[in-house]
PDB file of C-alpha atoms and ligand atoms in Angstrom:
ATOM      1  CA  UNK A 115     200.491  51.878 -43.131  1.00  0.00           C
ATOM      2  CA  UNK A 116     202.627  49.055 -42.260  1.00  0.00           C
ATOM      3  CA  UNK A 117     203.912  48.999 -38.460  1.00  0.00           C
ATOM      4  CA  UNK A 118     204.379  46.671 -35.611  1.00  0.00           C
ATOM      5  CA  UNK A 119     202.382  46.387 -32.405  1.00  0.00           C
ATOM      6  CA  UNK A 120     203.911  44.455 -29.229  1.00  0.00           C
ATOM      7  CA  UNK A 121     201.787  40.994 -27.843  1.00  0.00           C
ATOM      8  CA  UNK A 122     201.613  38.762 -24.963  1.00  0.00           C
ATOM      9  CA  UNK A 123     200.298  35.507 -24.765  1.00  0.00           C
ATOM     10  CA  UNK A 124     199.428  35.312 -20.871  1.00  0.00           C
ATOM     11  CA  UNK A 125     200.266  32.603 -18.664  1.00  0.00           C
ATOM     12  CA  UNK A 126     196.139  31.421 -18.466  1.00  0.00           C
ATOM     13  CA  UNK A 127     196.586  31.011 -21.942  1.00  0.00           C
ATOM     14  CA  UNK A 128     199.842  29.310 -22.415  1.00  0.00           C
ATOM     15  CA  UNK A 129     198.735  26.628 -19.657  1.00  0.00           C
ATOM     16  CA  UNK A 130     195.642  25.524 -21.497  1.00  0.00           C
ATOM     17  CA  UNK A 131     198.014  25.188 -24.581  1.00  0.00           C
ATOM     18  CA  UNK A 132     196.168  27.725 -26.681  1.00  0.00           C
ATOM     19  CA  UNK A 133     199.010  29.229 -27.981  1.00  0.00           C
ATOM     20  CA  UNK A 134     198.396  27.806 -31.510  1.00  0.00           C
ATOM     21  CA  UNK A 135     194.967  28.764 -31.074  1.00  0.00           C
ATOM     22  CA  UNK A 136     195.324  32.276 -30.547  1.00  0.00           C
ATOM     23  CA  UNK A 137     198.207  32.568 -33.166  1.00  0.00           C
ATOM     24  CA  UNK A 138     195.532  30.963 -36.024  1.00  0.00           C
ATOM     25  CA  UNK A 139     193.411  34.358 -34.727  1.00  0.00           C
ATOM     26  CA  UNK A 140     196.316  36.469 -35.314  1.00  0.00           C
ATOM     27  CA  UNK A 141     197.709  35.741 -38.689  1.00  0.00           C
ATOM     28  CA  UNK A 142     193.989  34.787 -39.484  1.00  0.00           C
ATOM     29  CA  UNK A 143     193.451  38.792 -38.864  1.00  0.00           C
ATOM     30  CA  UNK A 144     196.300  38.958 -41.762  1.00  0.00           C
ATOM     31  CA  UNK A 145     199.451  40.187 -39.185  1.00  0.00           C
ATOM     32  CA  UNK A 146     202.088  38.328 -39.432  1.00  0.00           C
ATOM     33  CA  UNK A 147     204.373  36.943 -36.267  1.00  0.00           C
ATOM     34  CA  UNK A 148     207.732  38.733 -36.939  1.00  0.00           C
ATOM     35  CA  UNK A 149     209.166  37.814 -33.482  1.00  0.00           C
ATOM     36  CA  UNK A 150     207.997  35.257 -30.913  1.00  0.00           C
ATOM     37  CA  UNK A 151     209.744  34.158 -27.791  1.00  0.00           C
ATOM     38  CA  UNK A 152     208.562  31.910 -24.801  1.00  0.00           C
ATOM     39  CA  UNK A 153     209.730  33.011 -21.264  1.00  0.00           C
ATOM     40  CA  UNK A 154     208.734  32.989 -17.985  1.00  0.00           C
ATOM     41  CA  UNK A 155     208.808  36.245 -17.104  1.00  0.00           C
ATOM     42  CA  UNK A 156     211.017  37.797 -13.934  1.00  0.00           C
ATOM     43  CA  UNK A 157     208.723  39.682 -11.533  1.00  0.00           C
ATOM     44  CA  UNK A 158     211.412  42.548 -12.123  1.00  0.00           C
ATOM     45  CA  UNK A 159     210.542  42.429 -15.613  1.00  0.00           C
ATOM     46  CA  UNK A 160     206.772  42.566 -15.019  1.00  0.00           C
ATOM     47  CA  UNK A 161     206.817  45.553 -12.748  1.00  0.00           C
ATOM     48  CA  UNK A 162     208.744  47.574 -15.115  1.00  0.00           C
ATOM     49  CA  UNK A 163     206.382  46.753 -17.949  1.00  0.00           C
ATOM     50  CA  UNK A 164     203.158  47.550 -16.184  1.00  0.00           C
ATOM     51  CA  UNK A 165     204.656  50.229 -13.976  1.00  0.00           C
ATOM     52  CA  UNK A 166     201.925  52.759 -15.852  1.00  0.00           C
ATOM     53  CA  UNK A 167     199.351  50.690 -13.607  1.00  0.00           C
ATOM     54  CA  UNK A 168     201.657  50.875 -10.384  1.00  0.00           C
ATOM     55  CA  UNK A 169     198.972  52.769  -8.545  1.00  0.00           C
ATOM     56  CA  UNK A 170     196.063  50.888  -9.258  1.00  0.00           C
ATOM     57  CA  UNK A 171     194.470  48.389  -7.119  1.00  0.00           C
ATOM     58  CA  UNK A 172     194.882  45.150  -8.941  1.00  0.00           C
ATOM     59  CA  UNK A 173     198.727  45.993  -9.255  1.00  0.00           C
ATOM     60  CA  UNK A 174     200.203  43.454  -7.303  1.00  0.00           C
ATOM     61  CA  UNK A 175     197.686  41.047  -8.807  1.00  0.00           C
ATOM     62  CA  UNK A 176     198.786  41.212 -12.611  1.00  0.00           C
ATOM     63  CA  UNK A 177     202.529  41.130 -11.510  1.00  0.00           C
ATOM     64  CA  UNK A 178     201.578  37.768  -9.786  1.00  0.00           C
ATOM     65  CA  UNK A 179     199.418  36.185 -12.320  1.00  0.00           C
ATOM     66  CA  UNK A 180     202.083  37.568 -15.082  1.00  0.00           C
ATOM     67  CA  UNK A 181     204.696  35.613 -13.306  1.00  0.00           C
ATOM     68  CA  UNK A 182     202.855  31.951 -12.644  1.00  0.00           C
ATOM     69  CA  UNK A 183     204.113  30.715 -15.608  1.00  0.00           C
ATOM     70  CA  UNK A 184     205.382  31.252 -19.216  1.00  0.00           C
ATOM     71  CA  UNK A 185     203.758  34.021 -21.728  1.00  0.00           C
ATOM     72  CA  UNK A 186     205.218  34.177 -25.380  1.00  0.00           C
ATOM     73  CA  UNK A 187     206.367  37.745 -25.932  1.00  0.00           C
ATOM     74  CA  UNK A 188     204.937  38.628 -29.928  1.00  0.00           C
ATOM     75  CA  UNK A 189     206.186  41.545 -32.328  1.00  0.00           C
ATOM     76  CA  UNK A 190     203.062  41.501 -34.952  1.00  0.00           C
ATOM     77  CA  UNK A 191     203.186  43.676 -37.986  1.00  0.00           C
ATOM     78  CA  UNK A 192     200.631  44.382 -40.697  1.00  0.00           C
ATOM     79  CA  UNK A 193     199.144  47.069 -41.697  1.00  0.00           C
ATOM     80  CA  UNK A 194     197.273  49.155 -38.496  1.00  0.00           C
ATOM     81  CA  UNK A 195     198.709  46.460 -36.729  1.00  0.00           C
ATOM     82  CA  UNK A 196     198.503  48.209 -33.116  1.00  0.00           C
ATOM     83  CA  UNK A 197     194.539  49.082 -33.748  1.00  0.00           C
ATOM     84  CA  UNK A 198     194.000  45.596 -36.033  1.00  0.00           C
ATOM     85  CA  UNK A 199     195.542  43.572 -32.929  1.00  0.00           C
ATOM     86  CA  UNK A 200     193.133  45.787 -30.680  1.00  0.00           C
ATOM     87  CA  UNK A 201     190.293  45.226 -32.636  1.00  0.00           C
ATOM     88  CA  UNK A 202     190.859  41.493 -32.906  1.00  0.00           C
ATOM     89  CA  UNK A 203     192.270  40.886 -29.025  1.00  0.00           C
ATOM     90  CA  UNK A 204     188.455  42.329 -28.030  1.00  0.00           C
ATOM     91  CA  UNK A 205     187.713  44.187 -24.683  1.00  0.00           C
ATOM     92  CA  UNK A 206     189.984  44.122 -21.296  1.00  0.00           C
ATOM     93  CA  UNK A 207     187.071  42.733 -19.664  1.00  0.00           C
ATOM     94  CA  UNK A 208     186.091  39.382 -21.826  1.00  0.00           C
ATOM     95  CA  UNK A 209     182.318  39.750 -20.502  1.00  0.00           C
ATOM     96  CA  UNK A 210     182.317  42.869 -22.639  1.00  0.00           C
ATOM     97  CA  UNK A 211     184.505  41.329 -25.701  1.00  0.00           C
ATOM     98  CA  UNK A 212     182.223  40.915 -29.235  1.00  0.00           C
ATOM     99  CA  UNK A 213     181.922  37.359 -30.829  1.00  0.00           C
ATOM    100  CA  UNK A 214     184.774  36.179 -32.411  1.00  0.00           C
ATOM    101  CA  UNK A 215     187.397  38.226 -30.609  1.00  0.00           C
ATOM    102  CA  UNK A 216     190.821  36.562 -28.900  1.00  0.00           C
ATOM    103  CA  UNK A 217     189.266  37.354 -24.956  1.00  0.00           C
ATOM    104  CA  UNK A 218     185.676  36.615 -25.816  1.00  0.00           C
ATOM    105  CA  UNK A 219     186.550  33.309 -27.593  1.00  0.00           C
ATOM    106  CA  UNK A 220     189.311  32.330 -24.466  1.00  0.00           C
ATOM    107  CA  UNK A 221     190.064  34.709 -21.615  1.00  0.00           C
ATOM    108  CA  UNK A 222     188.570  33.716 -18.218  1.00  0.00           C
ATOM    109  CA  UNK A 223     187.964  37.246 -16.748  1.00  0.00           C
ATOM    110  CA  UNK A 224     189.430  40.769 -16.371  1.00  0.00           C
ATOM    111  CA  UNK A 225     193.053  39.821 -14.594  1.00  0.00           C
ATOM    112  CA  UNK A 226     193.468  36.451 -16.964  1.00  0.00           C
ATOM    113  CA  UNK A 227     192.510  37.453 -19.892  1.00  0.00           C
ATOM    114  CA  UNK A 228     194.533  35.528 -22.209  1.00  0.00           C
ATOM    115  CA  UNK A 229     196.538  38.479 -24.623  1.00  0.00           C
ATOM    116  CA  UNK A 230     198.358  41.556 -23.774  1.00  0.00           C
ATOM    117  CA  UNK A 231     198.278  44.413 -26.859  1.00  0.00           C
ATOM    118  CA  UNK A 232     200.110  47.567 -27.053  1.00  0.00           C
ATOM    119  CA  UNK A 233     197.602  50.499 -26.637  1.00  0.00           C
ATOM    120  CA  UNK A 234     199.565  53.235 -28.943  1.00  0.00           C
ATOM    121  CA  UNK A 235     202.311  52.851 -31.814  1.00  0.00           C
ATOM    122  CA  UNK A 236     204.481  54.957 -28.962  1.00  0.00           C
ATOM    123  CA  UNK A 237     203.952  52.467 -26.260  1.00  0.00           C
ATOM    124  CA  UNK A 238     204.760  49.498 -28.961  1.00  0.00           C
ATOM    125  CA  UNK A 239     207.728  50.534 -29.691  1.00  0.00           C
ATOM    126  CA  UNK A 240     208.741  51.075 -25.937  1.00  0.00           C
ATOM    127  CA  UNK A 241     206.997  47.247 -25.128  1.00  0.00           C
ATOM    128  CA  UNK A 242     209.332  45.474 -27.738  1.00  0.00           C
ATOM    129  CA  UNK A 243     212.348  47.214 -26.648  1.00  0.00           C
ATOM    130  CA  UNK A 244     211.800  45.695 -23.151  1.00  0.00           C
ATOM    131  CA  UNK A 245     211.814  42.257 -24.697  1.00  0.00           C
ATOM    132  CA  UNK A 246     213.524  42.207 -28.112  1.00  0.00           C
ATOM    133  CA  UNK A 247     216.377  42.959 -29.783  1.00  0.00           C
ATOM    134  CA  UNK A 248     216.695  44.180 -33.557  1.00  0.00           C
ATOM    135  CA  UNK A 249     218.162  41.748 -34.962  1.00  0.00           C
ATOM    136  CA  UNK A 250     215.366  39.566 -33.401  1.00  0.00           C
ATOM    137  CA  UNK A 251     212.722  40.986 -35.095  1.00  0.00           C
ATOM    138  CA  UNK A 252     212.246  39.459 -38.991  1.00  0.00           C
ATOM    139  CA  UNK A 253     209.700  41.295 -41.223  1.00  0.00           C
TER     140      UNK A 253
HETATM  141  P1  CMP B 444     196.557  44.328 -20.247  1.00  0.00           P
HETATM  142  O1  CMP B 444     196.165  44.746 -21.610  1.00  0.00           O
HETATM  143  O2  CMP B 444     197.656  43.346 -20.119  1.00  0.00           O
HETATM  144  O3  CMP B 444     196.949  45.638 -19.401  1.00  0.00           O
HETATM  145  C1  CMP B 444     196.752  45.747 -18.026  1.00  0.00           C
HETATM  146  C2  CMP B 444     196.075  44.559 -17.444  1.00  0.00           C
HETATM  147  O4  CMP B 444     195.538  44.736 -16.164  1.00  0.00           O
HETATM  148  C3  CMP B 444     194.865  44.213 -18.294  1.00  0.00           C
HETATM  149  O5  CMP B 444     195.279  43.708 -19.520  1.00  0.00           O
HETATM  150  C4  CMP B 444     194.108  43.271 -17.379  1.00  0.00           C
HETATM  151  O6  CMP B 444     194.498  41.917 -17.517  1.00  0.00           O
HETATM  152  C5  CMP B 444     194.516  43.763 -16.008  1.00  0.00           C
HETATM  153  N1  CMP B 444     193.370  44.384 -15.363  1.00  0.00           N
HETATM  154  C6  CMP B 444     192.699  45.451 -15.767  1.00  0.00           C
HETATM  155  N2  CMP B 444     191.697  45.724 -14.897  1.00  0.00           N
HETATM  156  C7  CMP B 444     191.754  44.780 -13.937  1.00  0.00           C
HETATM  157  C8  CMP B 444     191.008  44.517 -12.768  1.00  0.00           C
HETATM  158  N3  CMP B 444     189.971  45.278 -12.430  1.00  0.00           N
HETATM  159  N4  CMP B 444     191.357  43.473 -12.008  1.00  0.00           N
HETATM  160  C9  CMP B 444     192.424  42.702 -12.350  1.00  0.00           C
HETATM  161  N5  CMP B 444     193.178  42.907 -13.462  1.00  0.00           N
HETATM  162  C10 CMP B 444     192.841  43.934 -14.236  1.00  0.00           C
END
């Protein structure tokens, strides 16, 4: 089924200029970039969208790294796109990430590890209402 999934380039991967890189991954994988938008994100703006991890130890952590420089917010669609993006992004921790995958082939450990993906077609939609408009978004 066709749907759309919600993606971050982080800020360790927009300084090493791998955003062409990873974007050759992703339409590679066959999804297709319906929405893409550069901007340094507000540390407002990263607190509300990780507020699920507000608790956890490394909280204050991702907010920072989030915020040290630019990410490019994504809306991907294709079909499974949520689990395809998953599947393709490889594990959180990029020690644990198989061959080939987005983290394994560029992240630099758990907190900078390159790509952000939405975790359930619910929280996608929720994710690309923080950061995108309808009209933004061209299938
Ligand atoms: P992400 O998919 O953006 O969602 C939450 C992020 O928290 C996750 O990717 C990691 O970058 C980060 N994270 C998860 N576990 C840790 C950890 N133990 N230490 C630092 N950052 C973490």
């Amino acid at each position: 089924m066709t749907e759309r999934t919600f993606s971050i380039i982080k800020p360790d991967a927009t300084r090493r200029n791998l955003t062409g890189k990873i974007n050759a991954v992703i339409e590679g994988a066959g999804l297709r970039i319906v929405a893409q938008r550069r901007i340094h994100m507000t540390e407002a703006q990263a607190k509300t969208f990780y507020e699920v991890h507000k608790e956890r130890p490394f909280y204050g952590e991702l907010v920072e790294t989030m915020t040290s420089a630019p990410v490019v917010v994504q809306v991907l669609e294709g079909d499974n796109a949520m689990a395809r993006y998953r599947e393709i992004m490889g594990a959180t921790n990029p020690e644990q990430a198989a061959d080939g995958t987005i983290r394994k082939l560029f992240a630099l450990n758990v907190g900078e590890n390159s790509v952000h993906g939405s975790d359930s077609v619910e929280n996608a939609k929720i994710e690309i209402a923080q950061f995108f408009k309808d009209a933004d978004i061209v299938g």
